[in-house]
Short mmCIF file of C-alpha atoms in Angstrom, two decimals:
data_model
loop_
_atom_site.label_atom_id
_atom_site.label_comp_id
_atom_site.label_asym_id
_atom_site.label_seq_id
_atom_site.Cartn_x
_atom_site.Cartn_y
_atom_site.Cartn_z
CA MET A 155 -18.24 4.99 -32.63
CA LYS A 156 -15.72 6.83 -30.85
CA LEU A 157 -16.72 7.57 -26.86
CA ARG A 158 -16.91 10.51 -25.88
CA PHE A 159 -16.86 11.03 -21.06
CA ILE A 160 -17.89 14.35 -19.72
CA VAL A 161 -17.01 14.03 -16.21
CA ILE A 162 -18.51 16.54 -13.76
CA GLY A 163 -17.36 16.41 -10.30
CA ILE A 164 -19.21 17.40 -6.96
CA THR A 165 -19.30 17.89 -3.34
CA ASP A 166 -21.82 16.77 -0.77
CA HIS A 167 -23.63 19.84 -1.07
CA PRO A 168 -28.00 18.73 -1.67
CA LYS A 169 -28.34 21.50 -4.28
CA PRO A 170 -24.79 21.76 -6.30
CA TRP A 171 -24.37 24.99 -8.64
CA PHE A 172 -22.63 24.55 -11.94
CA PRO A 173 -21.71 27.24 -14.43
CA PRO A 174 -23.79 27.89 -16.91
CA GLU A 175 -21.70 25.85 -19.84
CA VAL A 176 -22.02 22.48 -17.25
CA MET A 177 -25.66 23.56 -17.24
CA GLU A 178 -26.13 23.36 -20.90
CA ILE A 179 -24.24 20.45 -20.81
CA ILE A 180 -26.70 18.27 -18.52
CA LYS A 181 -29.50 20.01 -20.23
CA GLN A 182 -28.16 18.44 -23.71
CA GLY A 183 -27.91 14.98 -22.27
CA LYS A 184 -29.34 11.41 -22.49
CA VAL A 185 -27.18 9.45 -20.65
CA PHE A 186 -25.94 9.63 -17.25
CA SER A 187 -23.64 8.24 -14.69
CA GLY A 188 -22.53 8.40 -11.25
CA GLY A 189 -22.90 6.77 -7.29
CA LYS A 190 -26.27 6.51 -6.28
CA ARG A 191 -25.34 9.20 -3.80
CA HIS A 192 -24.41 11.51 -6.95
CA HIS A 193 -28.05 10.57 -8.48
CA GLU A 194 -29.85 11.99 -5.40
CA ILE A 195 -27.88 15.41 -5.41
CA VAL A 196 -28.21 15.72 -9.10
CA ALA A 197 -31.60 13.80 -9.79
CA PRO A 198 -33.17 17.42 -9.42
CA LEU A 199 -31.15 19.41 -12.69
CA LEU A 200 -31.64 15.81 -15.23
CA PRO A 201 -33.75 15.77 -18.00
CA LYS A 202 -37.04 13.90 -18.22
CA GLU A 203 -36.94 10.20 -19.66
CA VAL A 204 -33.01 10.12 -19.52
CA GLU A 205 -30.72 6.83 -19.18
CA TRP A 206 -29.14 6.32 -15.33
CA ILE A 207 -26.24 3.58 -15.04
CA ASP A 208 -25.03 3.04 -11.22
CA ILE A 209 -21.26 3.18 -10.95
CA THR A 210 -21.66 -0.24 -8.59
CA VAL A 211 -18.85 -3.26 -8.27
CA PRO A 212 -18.23 -5.08 -10.76
CA LEU A 213 -16.81 -2.05 -12.71
CA ASP A 214 -16.86 -4.60 -15.62
CA THR A 215 -20.68 -4.50 -15.56
CA VAL A 216 -20.36 -0.64 -15.54
CA PHE A 217 -18.53 -0.62 -18.63
CA LYS A 218 -20.43 -3.01 -20.81
CA LYS A 219 -23.33 -1.02 -20.09
CA TYR A 220 -21.50 2.00 -21.20
CA GLN A 221 -20.79 0.90 -24.56
CA LEU A 222 -23.83 -0.76 -24.92
CA SER A 223 -26.02 2.25 -24.10
CA SER A 224 -23.84 3.87 -26.50
CA LEU A 225 -24.86 1.82 -29.30
CA ASN A 226 -28.67 1.93 -28.56
CA SER A 227 -28.57 5.38 -28.64
CA HIS A 228 -26.62 5.84 -31.24
CA LEU A 229 -24.76 8.59 -28.99
CA SER A 230 -21.33 8.63 -28.05
CA THR A 231 -21.71 10.94 -24.95
CA LEU A 232 -21.80 9.88 -21.36
CA ILE A 233 -22.00 12.67 -18.68
CA VAL A 234 -20.77 11.15 -15.95
CA PHE A 235 -20.67 12.83 -12.30
CA ALA A 236 -17.67 11.99 -9.81
CA SER A 237 -16.65 13.31 -6.38
CA GLY A 238 -14.52 16.29 -6.28
CA ASP A 239 -11.45 15.76 -8.60
CA PRO A 240 -12.33 13.64 -10.65
CA LEU A 241 -8.20 13.40 -11.82
CA PHE A 242 -7.57 12.49 -8.00
CA PHE A 243 -7.65 9.23 -7.63
CA GLY A 244 -11.32 9.87 -9.35
CA PHE A 245 -13.10 7.90 -11.76
CA ALA A 246 -11.84 9.76 -14.76
CA ASN A 247 -8.68 8.10 -14.28
CA THR A 248 -10.86 4.83 -14.23
CA LEU A 249 -11.97 5.68 -17.73
CA LYS A 250 -8.59 6.46 -19.29
CA ARG A 251 -7.42 3.47 -17.73
CA GLU A 252 -10.53 1.18 -19.75
CA PHE A 253 -10.96 3.46 -22.42
CA PRO A 254 -7.79 4.41 -23.87
CA GLY A 255 -9.55 5.58 -26.91
CA ALA A 256 -11.94 7.73 -25.70
CA GLU A 257 -12.18 11.40 -25.18
CA ILE A 258 -12.33 12.53 -21.95
CA ILE A 259 -13.30 16.09 -21.02
CA VAL A 260 -13.15 17.52 -17.24
CA TYR A 261 -15.13 19.67 -15.11
CA PRO A 262 -13.60 19.63 -11.68
CA THR A 263 -14.48 20.65 -8.22
CA PHE A 264 -12.35 21.12 -5.08
CA ASN A 265 -11.43 17.85 -4.07
CA SER A 266 -12.30 16.52 -0.52
CA LEU A 267 -9.16 17.05 1.26
CA GLN A 268 -9.22 20.63 -0.50
CA LEU A 269 -12.41 21.56 1.19
CA LEU A 270 -10.76 19.72 4.85
CA ALA A 271 -7.37 21.71 4.40
CA HIS A 272 -9.78 25.25 3.64
CA ARG A 273 -11.92 24.56 6.62
CA LEU A 274 -8.99 24.38 8.65
CA VAL A 275 -7.46 26.88 7.04
CA ILE A 276 -3.94 25.42 6.43
CA PRO A 277 -1.62 25.05 3.29
CA TYR A 278 -1.39 21.63 1.86
CA HIS A 279 1.01 22.16 -0.68
CA ASP A 280 3.60 20.43 1.46
CA MET A 281 1.22 17.49 2.36
CA ARG A 282 1.27 13.97 1.19
CA ILE A 283 -1.60 12.55 -0.06
CA VAL A 284 -2.78 8.66 0.50
CA SER A 285 -5.09 7.00 -1.05
CA LEU A 286 -6.90 3.87 1.54
CA THR A 287 -10.04 4.27 -0.68
CA GLY A 288 -9.87 0.10 -1.82
CA ARG A 289 -6.11 -0.07 -1.41
CA PRO A 290 -3.88 -1.67 1.34
CA TRP A 291 -1.84 0.06 3.73
CA GLN A 292 1.26 0.26 2.18
CA GLU A 293 1.05 4.10 0.89
CA PHE A 294 0.24 5.11 4.18
CA ASP A 295 2.77 3.00 6.25
CA LYS A 296 5.64 4.27 4.03
CA ALA A 297 4.64 7.95 4.90
CA LEU A 298 4.42 7.17 8.77
CA ILE A 299 8.01 5.55 8.48
CA GLU A 300 9.42 8.13 6.68
CA ARG A 301 8.13 10.71 9.43
CA VAL A 302 6.12 12.62 7.29
CA GLY A 303 4.58 15.89 8.98
CA LYS A 304 1.24 16.51 7.05
CA ILE A 305 -0.58 13.32 5.31
CA GLY A 306 -4.16 13.69 4.04
CA VAL A 307 -5.87 10.82 3.53
CA LEU A 308 -8.85 9.44 1.55
CA THR A 309 -10.47 6.67 3.79
CA ASP A 310 -13.05 4.13 2.92
CA LYS A 311 -15.42 1.62 5.34
CA GLU A 312 -12.70 -0.61 6.15
CA HIS A 313 -9.62 2.16 6.54
CA THR A 314 -11.53 4.89 9.39
CA PRO A 315 -10.36 7.18 11.21
CA ALA A 316 -10.83 4.91 14.22
CA ALA A 317 -8.87 2.28 12.23
CA ILE A 318 -6.12 4.33 10.92
CA ALA A 319 -5.67 5.77 14.77
CA GLN A 320 -5.54 2.39 16.17
CA ARG A 321 -2.57 0.96 13.51
CA MET A 322 -0.44 5.03 14.24
CA LEU A 323 -0.58 3.76 18.14
CA ASP A 324 0.07 0.60 17.80
CA TYR A 325 3.24 1.47 15.78
CA CYS A 326 4.56 4.19 18.40
CA TYR A 327 3.34 7.31 15.91
CA GLU A 328 1.30 9.13 18.73
CA ASP A 329 2.47 12.13 18.17
CA TYR A 330 -0.05 12.95 15.49
CA ILE A 331 -3.04 14.89 15.90
CA MET A 332 -5.93 13.84 13.50
CA CYS A 333 -8.23 16.48 11.92
CA VAL A 334 -11.86 14.71 10.35
CA GLY A 335 -13.88 16.26 7.52
CA GLU A 336 -17.17 14.59 6.97
CA HIS A 337 -20.14 15.09 4.87
CA LEU A 338 -17.43 18.02 3.62
CA GLY A 339 -19.62 20.25 0.94
CA ASN A 340 -22.78 19.80 2.83
CA PRO A 341 -24.20 22.44 4.77
CA GLN A 342 -26.49 20.68 6.99
CA LYS A 343 -24.53 17.69 7.74
CA GLU A 344 -21.08 18.93 7.35
CA LYS A 345 -18.43 18.17 10.68
CA VAL A 346 -15.09 19.14 10.70
CA THR A 347 -13.49 17.57 14.29
CA THR A 348 -9.90 17.35 15.34
CA LEU A 349 -8.42 15.20 18.23
CA PRO A 350 -5.89 13.37 19.49
CA LEU A 351 -5.31 9.66 17.83
CA THR A 352 -6.24 8.20 21.54
CA ASP A 353 -9.75 10.13 21.30
CA VAL A 354 -10.25 8.90 17.91
CA VAL A 355 -10.22 5.56 18.63
CA ARG A 356 -12.81 5.34 20.60
CA GLN A 357 -14.92 7.92 17.76
CA SER A 358 -17.06 6.55 15.17
CA PHE A 359 -17.21 9.13 11.91
CA GLU A 360 -20.24 8.68 9.22
CA GLN A 361 -19.18 8.59 5.58
CA PRO A 362 -17.87 9.67 3.59
CA ASN A 363 -15.22 11.35 5.20
CA CYS A 364 -11.45 11.88 4.68
CA LEU A 365 -8.34 13.07 7.30
CA ILE A 366 -5.35 15.21 7.52
CA LEU A 367 -2.83 14.04 10.16
CA TYR A 368 0.06 16.69 11.36
CA THR A 369 2.09 16.81 14.14
CA LEU A 370 2.66 19.50 16.51
CA HIS A 371 6.70 19.68 16.51
CA ALA A 372 7.95 17.40 13.27
CA LYS A 373 10.41 14.59 14.46
CA PRO A 374 13.07 13.60 12.05
CA SER A 375 13.67 9.75 11.48
CA THR A 376 15.02 8.08 14.60
CA LYS A 377 15.89 4.64 12.55
CA THR A 378 18.91 3.80 12.68
CA PHE A 379 21.36 2.20 10.03
CA GLY A 380 21.88 -0.91 11.94
CA ILE A 381 19.60 -2.16 14.39
CA PRO A 382 21.78 -3.25 17.46
CA ASP A 383 21.35 -7.06 17.77
CA ALA A 384 20.41 -6.37 21.52
CA ALA A 385 17.45 -4.59 21.08
CA PHE A 386 15.66 -6.98 19.51
CA THR A 387 13.32 -9.73 21.11
CA LEU A 388 14.79 -12.82 20.71
CA LEU A 389 13.86 -16.51 19.84
CA ASP A 390 13.67 -17.78 23.47
CA GLY A 391 16.54 -15.35 24.10
CA ARG A 392 18.87 -17.28 21.94
CA GLU A 393 21.63 -14.67 20.34
CA LYS A 394 22.54 -16.85 17.48
CA MET A 395 18.89 -16.79 16.31
CA ILE A 396 19.22 -13.88 14.56
CA THR A 397 21.02 -12.30 11.55
CA LYS A 398 24.00 -10.52 13.29
CA MET A 399 23.77 -6.83 12.43
CA PRO A 400 26.59 -6.37 10.28
CA VAL A 401 25.77 -9.31 8.51
CA ARG A 402 21.81 -7.80 7.89
CA LEU A 403 23.32 -4.92 6.09
CA LEU A 404 25.34 -7.08 3.78
CA THR A 405 22.89 -8.73 3.43
CA LEU A 406 20.36 -6.02 2.38
CA GLN A 407 23.02 -4.29 0.31
CA ALA A 408 23.17 -7.83 -1.76
CA LEU A 409 19.65 -7.79 -2.43
CA ASP A 410 19.57 -4.22 -3.72
CA LEU A 411 16.74 -3.02 -2.20
CA PRO A 412 16.87 0.56 -3.60
CA LYS A 413 15.43 -0.51 -7.01
CA ARG A 414 13.41 -3.99 -5.58
CA HIS A 415 9.56 -3.94 -4.86
CA ILE A 416 8.90 -7.18 -3.29
CA LEU A 417 10.61 -8.58 -0.40
CA TRP A 418 10.15 -12.41 0.71
CA ASP A 419 11.75 -13.38 4.21
CA ILE A 420 11.79 -16.86 4.33
CA GLY A 421 12.91 -18.37 8.00
CA ALA A 422 12.34 -15.22 9.20
CA CYS A 423 12.54 -15.73 12.94
CA THR A 424 12.80 -12.75 14.82
CA GLY A 425 12.23 -10.51 12.04
CA SER A 426 14.84 -8.52 11.75
CA VAL A 427 15.98 -8.76 8.58
CA SER A 428 12.21 -7.99 7.45
CA ILE A 429 12.02 -4.96 9.75
CA GLU A 430 15.74 -3.46 8.90
CA ALA A 431 14.48 -3.91 4.96
CA LYS A 432 11.23 -2.03 5.53
CA LEU A 433 13.07 0.28 7.86
CA GLN A 434 15.49 1.22 5.08
CA PHE A 435 13.34 0.99 2.08
CA PRO A 436 9.84 1.74 3.17
CA HIS A 437 8.75 1.43 -0.50
CA LEU A 438 9.20 -2.36 -0.46
CA GLN A 439 6.13 -5.03 -0.12
CA VAL A 440 7.57 -7.12 2.77
CA GLU A 441 6.71 -10.82 3.39
CA ALA A 442 7.76 -12.54 6.51
CA PHE A 443 7.63 -16.63 5.90
CA GLU A 444 8.36 -18.45 9.59
CA ILE A 445 7.54 -22.10 9.99
CA ARG A 446 7.42 -21.66 14.30
CA PRO A 447 3.95 -19.99 15.72
CA GLU A 448 6.24 -18.57 18.54
CA CYS A 449 7.81 -15.99 15.65
CA GLU A 450 4.64 -14.73 14.74
CA THR A 451 4.62 -12.92 18.40
CA ILE A 452 7.94 -12.10 18.35
CA ILE A 453 7.99 -10.60 15.15
CA GLN A 454 4.84 -8.59 15.58
CA GLU A 455 6.23 -7.12 19.12
CA ASN A 456 10.08 -6.46 17.34
CA ALA A 457 8.00 -4.61 14.34
CA ARG A 458 5.77 -2.70 16.67
CA ARG A 459 9.03 -1.61 18.85
CA PHE A 460 10.61 -0.32 15.95
CA GLY A 461 7.71 1.58 14.46
CA THR A 462 7.81 -0.36 10.88
CA PRO A 463 4.22 -1.37 9.92
CA GLY A 464 3.09 -3.28 6.42
CA ILE A 465 5.42 -6.53 7.19
CA ASN A 466 3.06 -9.49 6.40
CA ILE A 467 3.13 -12.56 8.59
CA HIS A 468 3.46 -16.30 7.16
CA ILE A 469 3.16 -18.97 9.41
CA GLY A 470 3.27 -22.24 8.49
CA ASP A 471 5.84 -24.95 6.00
CA PHE A 472 7.18 -22.88 2.93
CA LEU A 473 6.73 -25.93 1.17
CA THR A 474 3.21 -27.04 1.54
CA SER A 475 1.67 -23.86 2.06
CA PRO A 476 -0.21 -21.80 -0.10
CA LEU A 477 1.39 -18.88 -1.72
CA PRO A 478 0.34 -15.47 -0.79
CA GLN A 479 -2.03 -13.65 -3.23
CA GLN A 480 -0.83 -12.31 -5.76
CA LYS A 481 -0.74 -8.62 -5.62
CA GLY A 482 1.13 -5.49 -6.22
CA VAL A 483 3.84 -4.48 -8.32
CA GLY A 484 4.59 -7.67 -11.23
CA ASN A 485 1.72 -9.39 -10.11
CA GLY A 486 3.16 -10.03 -6.58
CA SER A 487 5.78 -12.12 -7.89
CA PRO A 488 9.11 -11.07 -5.37
CA ASP A 489 11.79 -9.65 -6.96
CA ALA A 490 14.24 -9.89 -4.03
CA VAL A 491 14.04 -13.05 -1.49
CA PHE A 492 16.11 -14.18 1.51
CA ILE A 493 16.45 -17.31 2.85
CA GLY A 494 17.35 -17.25 6.56
CA GLY A 495 16.49 -20.63 7.41
CA HIS A 496 15.81 -23.81 5.38
CA GLY A 497 15.93 -26.43 7.34
CA GLY A 498 18.19 -29.03 5.14
CA ARG A 499 15.53 -28.08 2.67
CA LEU A 500 17.24 -25.75 0.63
CA LYS A 501 16.74 -27.20 -2.67
CA GLU A 502 13.04 -27.64 -2.54
CA ILE A 503 12.71 -24.20 -1.25
CA MET A 504 14.51 -22.54 -4.20
CA ALA A 505 12.46 -24.80 -6.40
CA LYS A 506 9.61 -23.40 -5.07
CA VAL A 507 10.97 -19.69 -4.94
CA GLN A 508 12.13 -19.83 -8.80
CA THR A 509 8.38 -20.73 -10.12
CA ILE A 510 7.24 -17.36 -8.86
CA LEU A 511 10.43 -15.07 -8.68
CA ALA A 512 10.37 -11.86 -10.87
CA PRO A 513 12.66 -11.66 -13.89
CA ASP A 514 15.01 -9.70 -13.02
CA GLY A 515 14.76 -11.72 -9.36
CA VAL A 516 17.29 -12.07 -6.90
CA ILE A 517 18.02 -14.66 -4.20
CA VAL A 518 20.26 -14.37 -1.21
CA MET A 519 21.48 -16.55 1.48
CA ASN A 520 23.90 -16.65 4.12
CA SER A 521 26.13 -19.95 4.69
CA VAL A 522 27.83 -20.50 8.38
CA ILE A 523 31.37 -22.22 8.03
CA ALA A 524 31.00 -24.03 11.44
CA PRO A 525 32.28 -27.51 12.97
CA LYS A 526 29.09 -28.77 14.29
CA VAL A 527 26.88 -27.81 11.17
CA THR A 528 26.30 -31.05 9.50
CA THR A 529 24.90 -30.07 6.15
CA ASP A 530 26.92 -27.95 4.09
CA SER A 531 24.55 -24.99 2.66
CA HIS A 532 26.93 -23.76 0.34
CA GLN A 533 27.48 -27.39 -1.35
CA LEU A 534 23.27 -27.10 -1.78
CA TRP A 535 23.05 -23.74 -3.34
CA ASP A 536 25.76 -24.21 -5.70
CA GLU A 537 23.76 -27.90 -6.37
CA ALA A 538 20.49 -26.26 -6.52
CA CYS A 539 21.98 -23.45 -8.70
CA ALA A 540 22.87 -25.56 -11.47
CA ALA A 541 20.03 -27.46 -11.07
CA LEU A 542 17.62 -24.83 -11.77
CA GLY A 543 19.69 -22.47 -14.33
CA LEU A 544 20.04 -19.62 -11.90
CA ARG A 545 23.08 -17.57 -12.20
CA GLN A 546 25.69 -17.04 -9.36
CA ASP A 547 27.22 -13.80 -8.36
CA PRO A 548 30.81 -14.14 -6.76
CA PRO A 549 30.38 -14.82 -3.03
CA VAL A 550 31.43 -12.24 -0.57
CA ARG A 551 33.45 -14.10 2.69
CA ILE A 552 33.42 -12.37 6.15
CA GLN A 553 33.95 -13.30 9.41
CA PHE A 554 33.61 -10.20 12.43
CA ASN A 555 34.63 -10.92 16.18
CA ASP A 556 34.85 -14.47 17.13
CA ASN A 557 32.27 -15.59 15.54
CA HIS A 558 32.49 -18.29 12.24
CA PRO A 559 33.17 -16.75 8.94
CA ILE A 560 30.03 -16.27 6.57
CA THR A 561 29.65 -16.55 3.00
CA ILE A 562 26.98 -14.34 1.69
CA LEU A 563 25.67 -16.46 -1.59
CA ARG A 564 23.44 -14.44 -4.28
CA CYS A 565 21.66 -16.04 -7.15
CA ARG A 566 19.34 -14.19 -10.23
CA ARG A 567 17.27 -16.04 -13.02
#
């Protein structure tokens, strides 16, 4: 039997109004579903002796109940209540994904960010929308780095207005005003608050809430293409412990980052490559690996100095540490890897990288040609590529000022 879902959007109003067409659908319904809050709101409108299926995690259990209910009752139609517009980061999208053959009919109402914009009487056609409801920070960080002037944010119990404000202050995005809407649509509980970020971090707000961020004087992006080496905090002040700016930019070019999704920076040290990459390509998920514990503070300091949230730092021996949990595009497999340091264990590192590298992934390393370098990293690279069956691209050799020549090496699966 083909499943049929009728998804009805509601606000937080305790006495919702529906047009006659929707009221007739509710009147004829036998099986209903929604969150517990939705059930409390619509319970007085439901017919007697109906089945209600709570939407709770794990959702797989909910979906099995949908299938069983339709079989047991010989009914193919389930009526689902969802917040706002069910197609706006909403449950109708989940149903489309989980039941691709089902018929879905949607009766939307205003979503929470629309309601908040209406209360503030501000246009929202130019607003960047970010959902942090059960999602990581990545899209929010991207909006900050791109200096978006107006950002609408869907929150959850972890990504609260206070947590969002603190993250923005930590990375020097203090020039935003935050407007928070609580219980939007509920005439008794609705509240809209507008505060500077420094005040928001000391406030708590009731769930459900959402927020809009805007700048009174929108600033263009201040990022530069090529951060001066002297601007970074260095490891023990050692100028040699950083990928020099000209080499750094050529390295980013070799990594082909515009079309990449996940960058691993192995031997990150000061974080210069990770930071430059994230600033230039905010869509990237960046994982920085470093064996020296003292570098964690250095990377964090540099990331905050240059307004670069979203760099995930992993301290420990890359060869013995567990890999990051597999999330994101391609199940979290990196499609761009830069090896900035290897401690003479290049072959082992490349072998471990190859086990998880995306099918179209690239690995890049810079080989220094210097008299005091005892390990020929270029030779180790050639041997590793041959042993692992990796295809090498033609190397690029550069030299600037009085520095030793550097060869930029790249290979791919």
